[in-house]
């Protein structure tokens, strides 16, 4: 599906921004290309339609999409590449959806701001989780208490905890 004409401009832009060739990556790294390609389209369209990241409704969905993309973008680059990808969406779909061109600057700024705010939580949460993975390698489980602590105390989203745990073949207790 991601080799269709619909996604090739996004994958090409990710290659350009990261210096990594999609075809040369393993399945896990190709998945990062897929997530970014998909998530940049949806988040850009939501923002162009007047949505904004928040803690409820469609804003909550948008925030989750952006944060999940931030996690996968970090696998490919140390730079905040996600907002830059919005320019490809505007270029590819702006003639069909004029709101993209009209709101291009706002889209970029919202994406940049949301990821910048989330970056500190992401780095801190990942470090704590990596340490936890090492300490609990024998059980391969993240306790409900640890999951709640990461979320409640450090603002680390449970959705991202599940993604990271799955990559390490850990289960998360609810």
mmCIF file with all atom_site columns, C-alpha atoms in Angstrom:
data_model
loop_
_atom_site.group_PDB
_atom_site.id
_atom_site.type_symbol
_atom_site.label_atom_id
_atom_site.label_alt_id
_atom_site.label_comp_id
_atom_site.label_asym_id
_atom_site.label_entity_id
_atom_site.label_seq_id
_atom_site.pdbx_PDB_ins_code
_atom_site.Cartn_x
_atom_site.Cartn_y
_atom_site.Cartn_z
_atom_site.occupancy
_atom_site.B_iso_or_equiv
_atom_site.pdbx_formal_charge
_atom_site.auth_seq_id
_atom_site.auth_comp_id
_atom_site.auth_asym_id
_atom_site.auth_atom_id
_atom_site.pdbx_PDB_model_num
ATOM 1   C CA . UNK A 1 1   ? 0.000   0.000   0.000  1.00 0.00 ? 1   UNK A CA 1
ATOM 2   C CA . UNK A 1 2   ? 2.793   2.466   0.859  1.00 0.00 ? 2   UNK A CA 1
ATOM 3   C CA . UNK A 1 3   ? 4.396   1.998   -2.538 1.00 0.00 ? 3   UNK A CA 1
ATOM 4   C CA . UNK A 1 4   ? 1.341   3.500   -4.226 1.00 0.00 ? 4   UNK A CA 1
ATOM 5   C CA . UNK A 1 5   ? 1.559   6.920   -5.886 1.00 0.00 ? 5   UNK A CA 1
ATOM 6   C CA . UNK A 1 6   ? -0.404  8.363   -2.988 1.00 0.00 ? 6   UNK A CA 1
ATOM 7   C CA . UNK A 1 7   ? 2.445   7.802   -0.506 1.00 0.00 ? 7   UNK A CA 1
ATOM 8   C CA . UNK A 1 8   ? 5.586   8.075   -2.646 1.00 0.00 ? 8   UNK A CA 1
ATOM 9   C CA . UNK A 1 9   ? 5.924   11.877  -2.269 1.00 0.00 ? 9   UNK A CA 1
ATOM 10  C CA . UNK A 1 10  ? 5.832   11.569  1.527  1.00 0.00 ? 10  UNK A CA 1
ATOM 11  C CA . UNK A 1 11  ? 8.322   8.725   1.624  1.00 0.00 ? 11  UNK A CA 1
ATOM 12  C CA . UNK A 1 12  ? 10.615  10.654  -0.741 1.00 0.00 ? 12  UNK A CA 1
ATOM 13  C CA . UNK A 1 13  ? 10.447  13.713  1.520  1.00 0.00 ? 13  UNK A CA 1
ATOM 14  C CA . UNK A 1 14  ? 11.207  11.586  4.593  1.00 0.00 ? 14  UNK A CA 1
ATOM 15  C CA . UNK A 1 15  ? 14.216  10.141  2.746  1.00 0.00 ? 15  UNK A CA 1
ATOM 16  C CA . UNK A 1 16  ? 15.366  13.669  1.912  1.00 0.00 ? 16  UNK A CA 1
ATOM 17  C CA . UNK A 1 17  ? 14.970  14.915  5.500  1.00 0.00 ? 17  UNK A CA 1
ATOM 18  C CA . UNK A 1 18  ? 16.590  11.895  7.157  1.00 0.00 ? 18  UNK A CA 1
ATOM 19  C CA . UNK A 1 19  ? 19.162  10.808  4.605  1.00 0.00 ? 19  UNK A CA 1
ATOM 20  C CA . UNK A 1 20  ? 17.801  7.255   4.884  1.00 0.00 ? 20  UNK A CA 1
ATOM 21  C CA . UNK A 1 21  ? 16.585  5.295   1.869  1.00 0.00 ? 21  UNK A CA 1
ATOM 22  C CA . UNK A 1 22  ? 13.269  3.566   2.455  1.00 0.00 ? 22  UNK A CA 1
ATOM 23  C CA . UNK A 1 23  ? 14.249  0.517   0.378  1.00 0.00 ? 23  UNK A CA 1
ATOM 24  C CA . UNK A 1 24  ? 17.413  -0.027  2.455  1.00 0.00 ? 24  UNK A CA 1
ATOM 25  C CA . UNK A 1 25  ? 15.579  -0.174  5.808  1.00 0.00 ? 25  UNK A CA 1
ATOM 26  C CA . UNK A 1 26  ? 14.415  -3.198  7.772  1.00 0.00 ? 26  UNK A CA 1
ATOM 27  C CA . UNK A 1 27  ? 10.704  -3.760  8.384  1.00 0.00 ? 27  UNK A CA 1
ATOM 28  C CA . UNK A 1 28  ? 10.681  -1.829  11.677 1.00 0.00 ? 28  UNK A CA 1
ATOM 29  C CA . UNK A 1 29  ? 12.270  1.249   10.130 1.00 0.00 ? 29  UNK A CA 1
ATOM 30  C CA . UNK A 1 30  ? 10.017  1.024   7.061  1.00 0.00 ? 30  UNK A CA 1
ATOM 31  C CA . UNK A 1 31  ? 7.093   1.027   9.496  1.00 0.00 ? 31  UNK A CA 1
ATOM 32  C CA . UNK A 1 32  ? 8.322   4.404   10.756 1.00 0.00 ? 32  UNK A CA 1
ATOM 33  C CA . UNK A 1 33  ? 8.133   5.733   7.173  1.00 0.00 ? 33  UNK A CA 1
ATOM 34  C CA . UNK A 1 34  ? 4.590   4.333   6.904  1.00 0.00 ? 34  UNK A CA 1
ATOM 35  C CA . UNK A 1 35  ? 3.399   5.874   10.173 1.00 0.00 ? 35  UNK A CA 1
ATOM 36  C CA . UNK A 1 36  ? 4.831   9.281   9.276  1.00 0.00 ? 36  UNK A CA 1
ATOM 37  C CA . UNK A 1 37  ? 3.356   9.172   5.762  1.00 0.00 ? 37  UNK A CA 1
ATOM 38  C CA . UNK A 1 38  ? -0.077  8.315   7.060  1.00 0.00 ? 38  UNK A CA 1
ATOM 39  C CA . UNK A 1 39  ? -0.064  10.537  10.138 1.00 0.00 ? 39  UNK A CA 1
ATOM 40  C CA . UNK A 1 40  ? 1.153   13.673  8.363  1.00 0.00 ? 40  UNK A CA 1
ATOM 41  C CA . UNK A 1 41  ? -1.747  13.478  5.930  1.00 0.00 ? 41  UNK A CA 1
ATOM 42  C CA . UNK A 1 42  ? -4.381  13.028  8.624  1.00 0.00 ? 42  UNK A CA 1
ATOM 43  C CA . UNK A 1 43  ? -3.016  15.604  11.071 1.00 0.00 ? 43  UNK A CA 1
ATOM 44  C CA . UNK A 1 44  ? -2.487  18.204  8.331  1.00 0.00 ? 44  UNK A CA 1
ATOM 45  C CA . UNK A 1 45  ? -6.039  17.735  7.066  1.00 0.00 ? 45  UNK A CA 1
ATOM 46  C CA . UNK A 1 46  ? -7.528  17.977  10.578 1.00 0.00 ? 46  UNK A CA 1
ATOM 47  C CA . UNK A 1 47  ? -5.662  21.207  11.290 1.00 0.00 ? 47  UNK A CA 1
ATOM 48  C CA . UNK A 1 48  ? -6.600  22.670  7.876  1.00 0.00 ? 48  UNK A CA 1
ATOM 49  C CA . UNK A 1 49  ? -10.211 21.899  8.752  1.00 0.00 ? 49  UNK A CA 1
ATOM 50  C CA . UNK A 1 50  ? -9.927  23.926  11.964 1.00 0.00 ? 50  UNK A CA 1
ATOM 51  C CA . UNK A 1 51  ? -8.896  21.228  14.431 1.00 0.00 ? 51  UNK A CA 1
ATOM 52  C CA . UNK A 1 52  ? -6.287  21.805  17.107 1.00 0.00 ? 52  UNK A CA 1
ATOM 53  C CA . UNK A 1 53  ? -4.584  19.485  19.601 1.00 0.00 ? 53  UNK A CA 1
ATOM 54  C CA . UNK A 1 54  ? -6.446  19.336  22.918 1.00 0.00 ? 54  UNK A CA 1
ATOM 55  C CA . UNK A 1 55  ? -7.496  16.936  25.642 1.00 0.00 ? 55  UNK A CA 1
ATOM 56  C CA . UNK A 1 56  ? -10.953 16.170  24.286 1.00 0.00 ? 56  UNK A CA 1
ATOM 57  C CA . UNK A 1 57  ? -12.858 15.291  21.123 1.00 0.00 ? 57  UNK A CA 1
ATOM 58  C CA . UNK A 1 58  ? -11.159 15.501  17.759 1.00 0.00 ? 58  UNK A CA 1
ATOM 59  C CA . UNK A 1 59  ? -8.415  17.577  19.355 1.00 0.00 ? 59  UNK A CA 1
ATOM 60  C CA . UNK A 1 60  ? -7.525  14.587  21.514 1.00 0.00 ? 60  UNK A CA 1
ATOM 61  C CA . UNK A 1 61  ? -7.408  12.323  18.467 1.00 0.00 ? 61  UNK A CA 1
ATOM 62  C CA . UNK A 1 62  ? -5.173  14.849  16.711 1.00 0.00 ? 62  UNK A CA 1
ATOM 63  C CA . UNK A 1 63  ? -2.858  15.054  19.733 1.00 0.00 ? 63  UNK A CA 1
ATOM 64  C CA . UNK A 1 64  ? -2.571  11.246  19.809 1.00 0.00 ? 64  UNK A CA 1
ATOM 65  C CA . UNK A 1 65  ? -1.771  11.124  16.086 1.00 0.00 ? 65  UNK A CA 1
ATOM 66  C CA . UNK A 1 66  ? 0.916   13.797  16.404 1.00 0.00 ? 66  UNK A CA 1
ATOM 67  C CA . UNK A 1 67  ? 2.498   12.195  19.470 1.00 0.00 ? 67  UNK A CA 1
ATOM 68  C CA . UNK A 1 68  ? 2.589   8.759   17.888 1.00 0.00 ? 68  UNK A CA 1
ATOM 69  C CA . UNK A 1 69  ? 4.211   10.307  14.820 1.00 0.00 ? 69  UNK A CA 1
ATOM 70  C CA . UNK A 1 70  ? 6.786   12.009  17.073 1.00 0.00 ? 70  UNK A CA 1
ATOM 71  C CA . UNK A 1 71  ? 7.802   8.638   18.471 1.00 0.00 ? 71  UNK A CA 1
ATOM 72  C CA . UNK A 1 72  ? 8.289   7.160   14.996 1.00 0.00 ? 72  UNK A CA 1
ATOM 73  C CA . UNK A 1 73  ? 10.013  10.284  13.655 1.00 0.00 ? 73  UNK A CA 1
ATOM 74  C CA . UNK A 1 74  ? 12.539  9.976   16.454 1.00 0.00 ? 74  UNK A CA 1
ATOM 75  C CA . UNK A 1 75  ? 13.503  6.538   15.119 1.00 0.00 ? 75  UNK A CA 1
ATOM 76  C CA . UNK A 1 76  ? 14.549  8.122   11.829 1.00 0.00 ? 76  UNK A CA 1
ATOM 77  C CA . UNK A 1 77  ? 16.049  11.447  12.881 1.00 0.00 ? 77  UNK A CA 1
ATOM 78  C CA . UNK A 1 78  ? 17.088  13.590  15.826 1.00 0.00 ? 78  UNK A CA 1
ATOM 79  C CA . UNK A 1 79  ? 15.476  16.558  14.075 1.00 0.00 ? 79  UNK A CA 1
ATOM 80  C CA . UNK A 1 80  ? 11.812  17.524  14.327 1.00 0.00 ? 80  UNK A CA 1
ATOM 81  C CA . UNK A 1 81  ? 10.936  16.476  10.762 1.00 0.00 ? 81  UNK A CA 1
ATOM 82  C CA . UNK A 1 82  ? 7.190   16.016  11.189 1.00 0.00 ? 82  UNK A CA 1
ATOM 83  C CA . UNK A 1 83  ? 6.127   19.669  10.684 1.00 0.00 ? 83  UNK A CA 1
ATOM 84  C CA . UNK A 1 84  ? 8.313   19.885  7.579  1.00 0.00 ? 84  UNK A CA 1
ATOM 85  C CA . UNK A 1 85  ? 6.387   16.972  6.057  1.00 0.00 ? 85  UNK A CA 1
ATOM 86  C CA . UNK A 1 86  ? 3.202   19.048  6.174  1.00 0.00 ? 86  UNK A CA 1
ATOM 87  C CA . UNK A 1 87  ? 4.619   21.058  3.261  1.00 0.00 ? 87  UNK A CA 1
ATOM 88  C CA . UNK A 1 88  ? 4.398   17.932  1.100  1.00 0.00 ? 88  UNK A CA 1
ATOM 89  C CA . UNK A 1 89  ? 0.736   17.471  1.995  1.00 0.00 ? 89  UNK A CA 1
ATOM 90  C CA . UNK A 1 90  ? 0.044   21.091  1.064  1.00 0.00 ? 90  UNK A CA 1
ATOM 91  C CA . UNK A 1 91  ? 1.923   20.671  -2.213 1.00 0.00 ? 91  UNK A CA 1
ATOM 92  C CA . UNK A 1 92  ? 0.267   17.363  -3.128 1.00 0.00 ? 92  UNK A CA 1
ATOM 93  C CA . UNK A 1 93  ? -3.308  18.094  -2.031 1.00 0.00 ? 93  UNK A CA 1
ATOM 94  C CA . UNK A 1 94  ? -3.513  21.894  -1.877 1.00 0.00 ? 94  UNK A CA 1
ATOM 95  C CA . UNK A 1 95  ? -5.169  22.279  -5.278 1.00 0.00 ? 95  UNK A CA 1
ATOM 96  C CA . UNK A 1 96  ? -7.916  19.840  -4.281 1.00 0.00 ? 96  UNK A CA 1
ATOM 97  C CA . UNK A 1 97  ? -8.287  21.184  -0.706 1.00 0.00 ? 97  UNK A CA 1
ATOM 98  C CA . UNK A 1 98  ? -7.600  24.950  -0.828 1.00 0.00 ? 98  UNK A CA 1
ATOM 99  C CA . UNK A 1 99  ? -7.789  25.169  2.985  1.00 0.00 ? 99  UNK A CA 1
ATOM 100 C CA . UNK A 1 100 ? -4.393  23.468  3.041  1.00 0.00 ? 100 UNK A CA 1
ATOM 101 C CA . UNK A 1 101 ? -2.755  26.343  1.168  1.00 0.00 ? 101 UNK A CA 1
ATOM 102 C CA . UNK A 1 102 ? -4.679  28.957  3.127  1.00 0.00 ? 102 UNK A CA 1
ATOM 103 C CA . UNK A 1 103 ? -3.645  27.439  6.466  1.00 0.00 ? 103 UNK A CA 1
ATOM 104 C CA . UNK A 1 104 ? -0.169  26.123  5.562  1.00 0.00 ? 104 UNK A CA 1
ATOM 105 C CA . UNK A 1 105 ? 1.691   28.361  8.016  1.00 0.00 ? 105 UNK A CA 1
ATOM 106 C CA . UNK A 1 106 ? -0.770  27.642  10.845 1.00 0.00 ? 106 UNK A CA 1
ATOM 107 C CA . UNK A 1 107 ? -0.510  23.902  10.196 1.00 0.00 ? 107 UNK A CA 1
ATOM 108 C CA . UNK A 1 108 ? 3.275   24.025  10.365 1.00 0.00 ? 108 UNK A CA 1
ATOM 109 C CA . UNK A 1 109 ? 3.298   26.109  13.561 1.00 0.00 ? 109 UNK A CA 1
ATOM 110 C CA . UNK A 1 110 ? 0.757   23.894  15.343 1.00 0.00 ? 110 UNK A CA 1
ATOM 111 C CA . UNK A 1 111 ? 2.684   20.735  14.475 1.00 0.00 ? 111 UNK A CA 1
ATOM 112 C CA . UNK A 1 112 ? 5.980   22.280  15.498 1.00 0.00 ? 112 UNK A CA 1
ATOM 113 C CA . UNK A 1 113 ? 4.576   23.574  18.790 1.00 0.00 ? 113 UNK A CA 1
ATOM 114 C CA . UNK A 1 114 ? 2.843   20.314  19.724 1.00 0.00 ? 114 UNK A CA 1
ATOM 115 C CA . UNK A 1 115 ? 5.929   18.211  19.085 1.00 0.00 ? 115 UNK A CA 1
ATOM 116 C CA . UNK A 1 116 ? 8.223   20.663  20.875 1.00 0.00 ? 116 UNK A CA 1
ATOM 117 C CA . UNK A 1 117 ? 5.992   20.571  23.957 1.00 0.00 ? 117 UNK A CA 1
ATOM 118 C CA . UNK A 1 118 ? 5.870   16.803  23.848 1.00 0.00 ? 118 UNK A CA 1
ATOM 119 C CA . UNK A 1 119 ? 9.598   16.238  23.189 1.00 0.00 ? 119 UNK A CA 1
ATOM 120 C CA . UNK A 1 120 ? 10.699  16.594  26.820 1.00 0.00 ? 120 UNK A CA 1
ATOM 121 C CA . UNK A 1 121 ? 8.036   14.123  28.006 1.00 0.00 ? 121 UNK A CA 1
ATOM 122 C CA . UNK A 1 122 ? 8.949   11.716  25.240 1.00 0.00 ? 122 UNK A CA 1
ATOM 123 C CA . UNK A 1 123 ? 12.681  11.725  25.996 1.00 0.00 ? 123 UNK A CA 1
ATOM 124 C CA . UNK A 1 124 ? 12.168  11.417  29.757 1.00 0.00 ? 124 UNK A CA 1
ATOM 125 C CA . UNK A 1 125 ? 9.545   8.673   29.398 1.00 0.00 ? 125 UNK A CA 1
ATOM 126 C CA . UNK A 1 126 ? 11.637  6.690   26.934 1.00 0.00 ? 126 UNK A CA 1
ATOM 127 C CA . UNK A 1 127 ? 14.666  6.805   29.244 1.00 0.00 ? 127 UNK A CA 1
ATOM 128 C CA . UNK A 1 128 ? 12.592  5.613   32.189 1.00 0.00 ? 128 UNK A CA 1
ATOM 129 C CA . UNK A 1 129 ? 11.001  2.887   30.096 1.00 0.00 ? 129 UNK A CA 1
ATOM 130 C CA . UNK A 1 130 ? 14.322  1.643   28.696 1.00 0.00 ? 130 UNK A CA 1
ATOM 131 C CA . UNK A 1 131 ? 15.636  1.331   32.253 1.00 0.00 ? 131 UNK A CA 1
ATOM 132 C CA . UNK A 1 132 ? 12.459  -0.486  33.255 1.00 0.00 ? 132 UNK A CA 1
ATOM 133 C CA . UNK A 1 133 ? 12.782  -2.881  30.295 1.00 0.00 ? 133 UNK A CA 1
ATOM 134 C CA . UNK A 1 134 ? 16.305  -3.827  31.401 1.00 0.00 ? 134 UNK A CA 1
ATOM 135 C CA . UNK A 1 135 ? 15.278  -4.273  35.043 1.00 0.00 ? 135 UNK A CA 1
ATOM 136 C CA . UNK A 1 136 ? 12.242  -6.418  34.152 1.00 0.00 ? 136 UNK A CA 1
ATOM 137 C CA . UNK A 1 137 ? 13.645  -8.407  31.233 1.00 0.00 ? 137 UNK A CA 1
ATOM 138 C CA . UNK A 1 138 ? 12.838  -11.665 32.995 1.00 0.00 ? 138 UNK A CA 1
ATOM 139 C CA . UNK A 1 139 ? 9.103   -10.949 33.357 1.00 0.00 ? 139 UNK A CA 1
ATOM 140 C CA . UNK A 1 140 ? 8.576   -9.103  30.047 1.00 0.00 ? 140 UNK A CA 1
ATOM 141 C CA . UNK A 1 141 ? 5.725   -7.160  31.700 1.00 0.00 ? 141 UNK A CA 1
ATOM 142 C CA . UNK A 1 142 ? 5.121   -3.489  32.413 1.00 0.00 ? 142 UNK A CA 1
ATOM 143 C CA . UNK A 1 143 ? 3.089   -3.286  35.591 1.00 0.00 ? 143 UNK A CA 1
ATOM 144 C CA . UNK A 1 144 ? -0.114  -1.292  35.737 1.00 0.00 ? 144 UNK A CA 1
ATOM 145 C CA . UNK A 1 145 ? 1.499   0.773   38.486 1.00 0.00 ? 145 UNK A CA 1
ATOM 146 C CA . UNK A 1 146 ? 4.469   1.680   36.246 1.00 0.00 ? 146 UNK A CA 1
ATOM 147 C CA . UNK A 1 147 ? 2.179   2.460   33.303 1.00 0.00 ? 147 UNK A CA 1
ATOM 148 C CA . UNK A 1 148 ? 0.064   4.747   35.486 1.00 0.00 ? 148 UNK A CA 1
ATOM 149 C CA . UNK A 1 149 ? 3.155   6.456   36.935 1.00 0.00 ? 149 UNK A CA 1
ATOM 150 C CA . UNK A 1 150 ? 4.527   7.177   33.460 1.00 0.00 ? 150 UNK A CA 1
ATOM 151 C CA . UNK A 1 151 ? 1.188   8.596   32.375 1.00 0.00 ? 151 UNK A CA 1
ATOM 152 C CA . UNK A 1 152 ? 0.070   10.456  35.484 1.00 0.00 ? 152 UNK A CA 1
ATOM 153 C CA . UNK A 1 153 ? 3.391   11.756  36.799 1.00 0.00 ? 153 UNK A CA 1
ATOM 154 C CA . UNK A 1 154 ? 5.385   12.207  33.605 1.00 0.00 ? 154 UNK A CA 1
ATOM 155 C CA . UNK A 1 155 ? 2.706   12.724  30.938 1.00 0.00 ? 155 UNK A CA 1
ATOM 156 C CA . UNK A 1 156 ? 3.862   9.757   28.858 1.00 0.00 ? 156 UNK A CA 1
ATOM 157 C CA . UNK A 1 157 ? 0.879   8.551   26.779 1.00 0.00 ? 157 UNK A CA 1
ATOM 158 C CA . UNK A 1 158 ? -0.278  4.990   27.307 1.00 0.00 ? 158 UNK A CA 1
ATOM 159 C CA . UNK A 1 159 ? -0.599  4.497   23.546 1.00 0.00 ? 159 UNK A CA 1
ATOM 160 C CA . UNK A 1 160 ? 3.120   5.126   23.138 1.00 0.00 ? 160 UNK A CA 1
ATOM 161 C CA . UNK A 1 161 ? 3.910   2.887   26.096 1.00 0.00 ? 161 UNK A CA 1
ATOM 162 C CA . UNK A 1 162 ? 2.074   0.071   24.310 1.00 0.00 ? 162 UNK A CA 1
ATOM 163 C CA . UNK A 1 163 ? 4.002   0.707   21.072 1.00 0.00 ? 163 UNK A CA 1
ATOM 164 C CA . UNK A 1 164 ? 7.367   0.685   22.847 1.00 0.00 ? 164 UNK A CA 1
ATOM 165 C CA . UNK A 1 165 ? 6.466   -2.372  24.935 1.00 0.00 ? 165 UNK A CA 1
ATOM 166 C CA . UNK A 1 166 ? 5.375   -4.266  21.828 1.00 0.00 ? 166 UNK A CA 1
ATOM 167 C CA . UNK A 1 167 ? 8.712   -3.488  20.156 1.00 0.00 ? 167 UNK A CA 1
ATOM 168 C CA . UNK A 1 168 ? 10.511  -5.001  23.161 1.00 0.00 ? 168 UNK A CA 1
ATOM 169 C CA . UNK A 1 169 ? 8.077   -7.954  23.298 1.00 0.00 ? 169 UNK A CA 1
ATOM 170 C CA . UNK A 1 170 ? 6.693   -6.791  26.647 1.00 0.00 ? 170 UNK A CA 1
ATOM 171 C CA . UNK A 1 171 ? 3.076   -6.847  27.715 1.00 0.00 ? 171 UNK A CA 1
ATOM 172 C CA . UNK A 1 172 ? 1.425   -3.996  29.594 1.00 0.00 ? 172 UNK A CA 1
ATOM 173 C CA . UNK A 1 173 ? -0.864  -4.779  32.498 1.00 0.00 ? 173 UNK A CA 1
ATOM 174 C CA . UNK A 1 174 ? -4.039  -2.694  32.601 1.00 0.00 ? 174 UNK A CA 1
#
